[in-house]
Structures are given as C-alpha cells and as structure tokens.
Short mmCIF file of C-alpha atoms and ligand atoms in Angstrom, two decimals:
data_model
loop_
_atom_site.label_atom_id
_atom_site.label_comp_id
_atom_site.label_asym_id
_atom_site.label_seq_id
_atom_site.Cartn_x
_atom_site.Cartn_y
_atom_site.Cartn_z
CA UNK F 584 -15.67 -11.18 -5.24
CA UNK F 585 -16.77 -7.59 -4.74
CA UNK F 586 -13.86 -5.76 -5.71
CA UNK F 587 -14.78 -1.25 -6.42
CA UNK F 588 -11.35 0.89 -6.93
CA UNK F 589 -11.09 4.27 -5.94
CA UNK F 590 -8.33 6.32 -7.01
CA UNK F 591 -7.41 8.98 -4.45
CA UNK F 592 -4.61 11.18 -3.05
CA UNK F 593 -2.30 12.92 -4.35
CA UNK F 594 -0.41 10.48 -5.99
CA UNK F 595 -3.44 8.81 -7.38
CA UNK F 596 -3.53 5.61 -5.02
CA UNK F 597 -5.69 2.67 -5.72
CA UNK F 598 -7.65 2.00 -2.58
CA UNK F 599 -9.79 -1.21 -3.31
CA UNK F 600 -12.60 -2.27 -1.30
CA UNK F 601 -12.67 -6.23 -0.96
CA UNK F 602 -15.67 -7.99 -0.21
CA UNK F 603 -17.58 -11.09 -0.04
CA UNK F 604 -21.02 -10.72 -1.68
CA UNK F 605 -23.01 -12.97 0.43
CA UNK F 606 -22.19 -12.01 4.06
CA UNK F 607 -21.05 -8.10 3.67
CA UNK F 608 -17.57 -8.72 5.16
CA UNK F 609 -15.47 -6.61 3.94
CA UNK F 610 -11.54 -5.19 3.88
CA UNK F 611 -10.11 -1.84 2.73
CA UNK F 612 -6.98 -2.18 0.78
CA UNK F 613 -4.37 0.84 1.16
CA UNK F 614 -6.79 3.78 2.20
CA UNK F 615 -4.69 6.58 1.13
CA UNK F 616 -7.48 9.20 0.71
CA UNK F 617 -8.19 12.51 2.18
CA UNK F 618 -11.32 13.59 4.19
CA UNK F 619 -13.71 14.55 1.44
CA UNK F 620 -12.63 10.87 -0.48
CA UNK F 621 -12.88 9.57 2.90
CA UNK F 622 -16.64 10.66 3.23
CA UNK F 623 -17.71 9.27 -0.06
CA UNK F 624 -16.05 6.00 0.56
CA UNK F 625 -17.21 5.83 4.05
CA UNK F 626 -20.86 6.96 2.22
CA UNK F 627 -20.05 3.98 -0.25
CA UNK F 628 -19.61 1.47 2.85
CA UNK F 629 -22.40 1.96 4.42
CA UNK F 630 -25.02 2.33 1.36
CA UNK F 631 -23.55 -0.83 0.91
CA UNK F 632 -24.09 -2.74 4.20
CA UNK F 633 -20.54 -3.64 4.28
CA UNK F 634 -18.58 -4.53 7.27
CA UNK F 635 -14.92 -3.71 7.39
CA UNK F 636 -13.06 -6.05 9.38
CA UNK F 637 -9.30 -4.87 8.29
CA UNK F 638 -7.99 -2.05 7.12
CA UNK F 639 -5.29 -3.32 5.20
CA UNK F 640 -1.87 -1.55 4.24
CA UNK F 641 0.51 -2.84 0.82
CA UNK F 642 3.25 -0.74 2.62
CA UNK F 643 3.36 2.43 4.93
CA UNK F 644 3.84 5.04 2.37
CA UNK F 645 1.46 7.93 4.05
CA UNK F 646 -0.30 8.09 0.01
CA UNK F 647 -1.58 4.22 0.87
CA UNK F 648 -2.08 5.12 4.76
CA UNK F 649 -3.56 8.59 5.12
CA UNK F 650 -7.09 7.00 5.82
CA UNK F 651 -5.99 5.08 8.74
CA UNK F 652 -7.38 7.02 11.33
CA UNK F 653 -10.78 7.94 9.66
CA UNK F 654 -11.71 4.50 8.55
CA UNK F 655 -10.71 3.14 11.83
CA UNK F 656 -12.37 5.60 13.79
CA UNK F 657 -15.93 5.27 11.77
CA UNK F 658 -15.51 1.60 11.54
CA UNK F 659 -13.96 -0.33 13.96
CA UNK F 660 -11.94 -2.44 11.68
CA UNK F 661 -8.49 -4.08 12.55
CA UNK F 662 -5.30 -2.05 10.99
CA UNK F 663 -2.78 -4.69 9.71
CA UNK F 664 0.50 -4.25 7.92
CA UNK F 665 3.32 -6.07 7.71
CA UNK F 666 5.76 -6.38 10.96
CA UNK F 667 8.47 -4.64 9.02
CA UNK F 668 6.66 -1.55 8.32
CA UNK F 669 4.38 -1.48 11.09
CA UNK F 670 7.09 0.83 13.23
CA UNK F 671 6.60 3.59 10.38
CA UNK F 672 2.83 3.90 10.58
CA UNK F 673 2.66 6.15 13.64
CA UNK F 674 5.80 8.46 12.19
CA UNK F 675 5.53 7.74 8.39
CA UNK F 676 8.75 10.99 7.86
CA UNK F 677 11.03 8.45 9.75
CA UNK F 678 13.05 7.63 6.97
CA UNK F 679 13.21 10.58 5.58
CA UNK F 680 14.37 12.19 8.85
CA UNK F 681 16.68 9.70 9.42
CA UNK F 682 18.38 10.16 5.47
CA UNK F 683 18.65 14.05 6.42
CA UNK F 684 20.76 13.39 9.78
CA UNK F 685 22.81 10.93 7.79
CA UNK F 686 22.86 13.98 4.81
CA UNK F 687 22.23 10.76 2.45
CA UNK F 688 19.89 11.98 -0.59
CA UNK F 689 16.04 12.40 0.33
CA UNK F 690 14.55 12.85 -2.85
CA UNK F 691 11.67 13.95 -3.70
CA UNK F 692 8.80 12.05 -4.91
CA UNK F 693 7.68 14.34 -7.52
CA UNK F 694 10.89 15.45 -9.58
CA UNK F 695 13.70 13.81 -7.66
CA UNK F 696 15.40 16.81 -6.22
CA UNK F 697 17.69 16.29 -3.41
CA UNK F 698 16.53 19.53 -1.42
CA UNK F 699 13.96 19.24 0.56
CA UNK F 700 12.72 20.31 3.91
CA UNK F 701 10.87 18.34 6.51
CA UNK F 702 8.94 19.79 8.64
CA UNK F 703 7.08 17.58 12.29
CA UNK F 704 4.47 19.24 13.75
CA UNK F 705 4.74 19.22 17.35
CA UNK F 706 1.56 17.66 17.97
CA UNK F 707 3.21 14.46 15.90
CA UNK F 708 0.21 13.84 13.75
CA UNK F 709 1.86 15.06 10.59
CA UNK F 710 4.85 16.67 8.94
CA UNK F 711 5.21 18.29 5.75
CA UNK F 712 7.74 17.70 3.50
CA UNK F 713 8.31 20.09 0.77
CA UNK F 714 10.85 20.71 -2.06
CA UNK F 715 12.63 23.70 -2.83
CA UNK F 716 12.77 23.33 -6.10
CA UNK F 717 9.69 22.61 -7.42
CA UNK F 718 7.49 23.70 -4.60
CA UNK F 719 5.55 20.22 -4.68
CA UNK F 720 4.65 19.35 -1.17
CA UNK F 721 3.14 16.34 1.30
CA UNK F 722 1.45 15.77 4.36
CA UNK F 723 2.75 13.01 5.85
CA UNK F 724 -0.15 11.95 8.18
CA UNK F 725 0.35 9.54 10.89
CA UNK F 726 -1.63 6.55 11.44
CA UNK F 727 -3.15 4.96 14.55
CA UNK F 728 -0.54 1.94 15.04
CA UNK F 729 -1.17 -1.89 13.90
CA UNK F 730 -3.60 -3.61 15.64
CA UNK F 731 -1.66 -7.07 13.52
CA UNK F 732 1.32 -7.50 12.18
CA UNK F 733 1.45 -9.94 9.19
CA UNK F 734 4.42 -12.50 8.40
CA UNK F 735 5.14 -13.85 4.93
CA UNK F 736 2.19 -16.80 5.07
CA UNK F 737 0.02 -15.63 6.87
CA UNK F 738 -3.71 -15.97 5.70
CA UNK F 739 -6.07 -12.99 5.87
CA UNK F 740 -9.75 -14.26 5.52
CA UNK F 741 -12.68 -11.25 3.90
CA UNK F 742 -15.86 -14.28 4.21
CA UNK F 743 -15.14 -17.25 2.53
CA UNK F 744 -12.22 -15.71 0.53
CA UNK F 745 -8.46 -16.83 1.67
CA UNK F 746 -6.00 -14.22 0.87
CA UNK F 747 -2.63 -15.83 1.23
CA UNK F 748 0.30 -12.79 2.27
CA UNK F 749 3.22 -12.91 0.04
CA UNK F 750 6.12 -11.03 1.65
CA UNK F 751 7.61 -8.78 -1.68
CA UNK F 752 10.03 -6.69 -0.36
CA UNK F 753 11.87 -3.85 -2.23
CA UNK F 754 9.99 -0.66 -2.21
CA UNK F 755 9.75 -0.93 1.26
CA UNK F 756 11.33 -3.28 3.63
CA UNK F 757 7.94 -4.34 4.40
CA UNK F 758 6.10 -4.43 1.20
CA UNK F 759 3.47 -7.18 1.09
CA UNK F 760 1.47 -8.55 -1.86
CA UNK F 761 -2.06 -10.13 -1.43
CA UNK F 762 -3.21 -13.44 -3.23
CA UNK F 763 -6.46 -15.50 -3.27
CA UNK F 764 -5.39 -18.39 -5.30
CA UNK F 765 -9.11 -19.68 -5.89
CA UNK F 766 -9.98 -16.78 -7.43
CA UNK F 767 -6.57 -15.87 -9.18
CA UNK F 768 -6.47 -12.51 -7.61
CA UNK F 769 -3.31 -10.64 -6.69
CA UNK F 770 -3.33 -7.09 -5.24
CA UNK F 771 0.49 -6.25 -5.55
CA UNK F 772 0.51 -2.60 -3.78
CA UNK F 773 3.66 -0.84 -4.69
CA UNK F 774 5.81 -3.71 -6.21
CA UNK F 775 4.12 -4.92 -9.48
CA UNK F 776 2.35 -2.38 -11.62
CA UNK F 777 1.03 -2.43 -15.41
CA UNK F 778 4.46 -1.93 -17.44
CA UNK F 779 6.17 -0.46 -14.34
CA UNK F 780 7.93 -1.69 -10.95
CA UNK F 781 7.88 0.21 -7.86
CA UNK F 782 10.71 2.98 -6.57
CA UNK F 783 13.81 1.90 -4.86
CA UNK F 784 15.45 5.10 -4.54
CA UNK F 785 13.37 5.88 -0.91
CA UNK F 786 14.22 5.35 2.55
CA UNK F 787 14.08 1.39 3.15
CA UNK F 788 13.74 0.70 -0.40
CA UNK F 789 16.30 -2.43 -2.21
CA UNK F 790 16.19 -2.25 -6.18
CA UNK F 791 18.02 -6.01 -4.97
CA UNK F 792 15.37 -7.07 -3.01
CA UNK F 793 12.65 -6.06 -5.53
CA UNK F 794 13.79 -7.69 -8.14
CA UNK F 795 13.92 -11.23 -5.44
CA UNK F 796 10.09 -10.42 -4.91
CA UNK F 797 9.32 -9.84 -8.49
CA UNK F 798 11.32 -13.02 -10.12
CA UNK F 799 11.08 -15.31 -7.08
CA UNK F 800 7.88 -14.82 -5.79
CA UNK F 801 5.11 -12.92 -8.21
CA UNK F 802 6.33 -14.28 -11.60
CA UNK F 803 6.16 -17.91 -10.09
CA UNK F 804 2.24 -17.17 -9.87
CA UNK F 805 -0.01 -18.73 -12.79
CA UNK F 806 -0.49 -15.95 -15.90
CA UNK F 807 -4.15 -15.58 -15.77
CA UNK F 808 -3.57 -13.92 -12.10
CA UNK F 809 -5.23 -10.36 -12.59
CA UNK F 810 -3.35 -8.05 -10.73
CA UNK F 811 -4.56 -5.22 -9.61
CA UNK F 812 -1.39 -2.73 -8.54
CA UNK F 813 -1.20 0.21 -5.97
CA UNK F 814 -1.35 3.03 -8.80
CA UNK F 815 -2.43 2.80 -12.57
CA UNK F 816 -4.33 0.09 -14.51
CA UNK F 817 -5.21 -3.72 -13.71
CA UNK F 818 -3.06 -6.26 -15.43
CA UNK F 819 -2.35 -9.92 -15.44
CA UNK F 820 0.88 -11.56 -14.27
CA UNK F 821 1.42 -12.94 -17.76
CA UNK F 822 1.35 -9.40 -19.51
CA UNK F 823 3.72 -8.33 -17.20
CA UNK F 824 6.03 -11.54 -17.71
CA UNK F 825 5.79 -10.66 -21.23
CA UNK F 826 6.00 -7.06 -21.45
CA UNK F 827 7.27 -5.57 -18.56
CA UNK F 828 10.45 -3.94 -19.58
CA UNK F 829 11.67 -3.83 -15.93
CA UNK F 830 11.14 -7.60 -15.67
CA UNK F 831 14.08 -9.91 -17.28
CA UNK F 832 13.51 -13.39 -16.77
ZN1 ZN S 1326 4.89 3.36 -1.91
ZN1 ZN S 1327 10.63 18.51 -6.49
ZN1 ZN S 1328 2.13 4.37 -3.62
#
C-alpha cells in the first residue's frame, strides 16, 4: 500500500494519501491543508500518476476539511464523510454558532477560553473565529457538500484494497475510523492517537460515546494494527492498549 503523510494546517493535520501501487488509484485522507500545501500535494499527485477517486473526511473539523474544494476542483474525486457530519461540511462554525445562541461554553481550540467571537462572512465560504484572550484565530472554510455519505459498514475500495468504515463516534457525532483488515491498517482520524484520545469538550462531541468507540470497537481490533491517527505519530493498537493512559480496559 502506498501510504505518504503530510502534515499541514494549522493544527498540524495528518493528511495521508492512500494508494494502490499497481493501478494509480488513489484516496486523500482528511485534506486539511491550505493553498500553498495544497499545490505541493496536488504537484505530488500528479508527478505521481495518481488518480484520486475520494476525497475522504475522518470528521468535519475545517483543520481535516479545508482542502475540500481545491482537491475536488483539480481532481474530480468523490467527497465522502460520514452521514452524521456531512450537514457540517458546507457551514463547518455550525456548532459553534449554535453553542453561542444557547450561551453554552465555545471554547477555544488553542487555550480553552470561553470568549470567543465568530465571525460568517456574508459570502458563506468562511468565518473566523477568534479568541479574545489569546488572540489565536481560525478560518473556518466551507467545503463543497458530500457527494456520499458513509454508514457504519460500509466498504470503501482504493484498487484492490477494502477499507471497511468503522463508525467511532465521540469527537464528533460523526467520527469514522478506516480499516483494511488484509493489510492491518487503521487510519483512526480524530479518535485514537499515539498516547492521546481525541477532544470531547466541542460542539457534537460525547467523552461517553468515545470511550464506546475506543473500548467497543478499536481495541477489539488485532494488536499488530498500525494506526496511523489524525495528528502526531503512527502507532499500533496494542501500544495503545498497553499504554494509553486515557484507555482503561
Ligand atoms: Zn477534530
Ligand atoms: Zn485562546
Ligand atoms: Zn483534527
């Protein structure tokens, strides 16, 4: 499996290009990048000979989405996300809208604050949140909408390789994780990562439901699974069983 990581955004986002060596098909995993990433990858692609047939998104946090619209644009390639999150990728500030009308806490993602402002450009293509107390601030871009939506089950095929969609919601409602059991390969977005476990205190997020997706459904897989997480380092499900402190079996 042709598998190249490129760490981009501003939260450092794995995006993973997925490909199978002998007929150039290819997927993007969580393209969270800017333009100038977007180039090089896009570069990278076609040096390459790869074709994309999905864009493929963990989640629709805007740092695993941001590349929607380029990569779809220059390539063609299907958008697919999970049904449950598929509503946010054309107005990824929904929930964060929605927590300020309900004046419920919308932290933010760098130190946690609870005051920030969000701002929606008319136009609808992006808003801006920022925090007032320690100036760190996002584009939110919005993405073209799903062209799929994916169930828990369903099987997304790059060439000969299956990858099987395990439903793991917690950091978002529609978090998925993707697994190709013949090559023990799990690409766990924003639920599993090396030592860690993915936010709950966000819009949509369940630190109940999390912990269901981690127990349940990842640590049933077999330990020599390499994961390979939506920020940080690759690591294997049996590390994680053993060592991750968030993880009590
Ligand atoms: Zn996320
Ligand atoms: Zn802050
Ligand atoms: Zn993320």
């Amino acid at each position: 499996m042709l598998i190249k990581n490129f760490v981009v955004g501003f939260v450092n986002t794995n995006c993973y290009i997925v490909g199978y060596e002998r007929t150039k098909e290819a997927a993007v995993i969580d393209p969270g990048f800017n333009d100038d990433e977007g180039k090089k990858i896009l570069g990278g692609i076609k040096n390459n000979n790869l074709t994309i047939r999905y864009i493929i998104n963990t989640h629709a946090h805007t740092d695993h989405t941001s590349g929607n619209k380029i990569l779809k644009r220059e390539t063609g390639a299907e958008i697919v996300i999970h049904k449950n999150d598929a509503p946010l990728l054309p107005e990824p500030w929904k929930g964060f809208l929605e927590m300020i009308k309900l004046q419920k806490i919308t932290p933010c993602p760098a130190c946690g604050s609870q005051s920030v402002n969000l701002k929606v450009f008319e136009n609808k293509e992006k808003a801006v949140l920022k925090c007032n107390e320690c100036g760190f601030s996002i584009d939110l871009l919005a993405s073209p909408p799903a062209d799929r939506t994916l169930e828990d089950g369903d099987i997304i095929e790059i060439g000969n390789y299956k990858f099987q969609v395990i439903h793991t919601p917690g950091h978002t409602s529609g978090s998925i994780s993707l697994y190709c059991k013949e090559e023990k390969i799990l690409f766990s977005g924003d639920t599993l990562f090396a030592g860690s476990i993915g936010r709950t205190d966000l819009p949509y997020s369940s630190a109940e439901e999390i912990m269901y997706s981690l127990k349940e459904k990842l640590m049933t897989l077999p330990d020599n699974t390499l994961v390979y997480p939506g920020h940080g380092d690759v690591t294997t499900i049996g590390k994680e069983r053993k060592t991750n402190p968030y993880i009590h079996i």
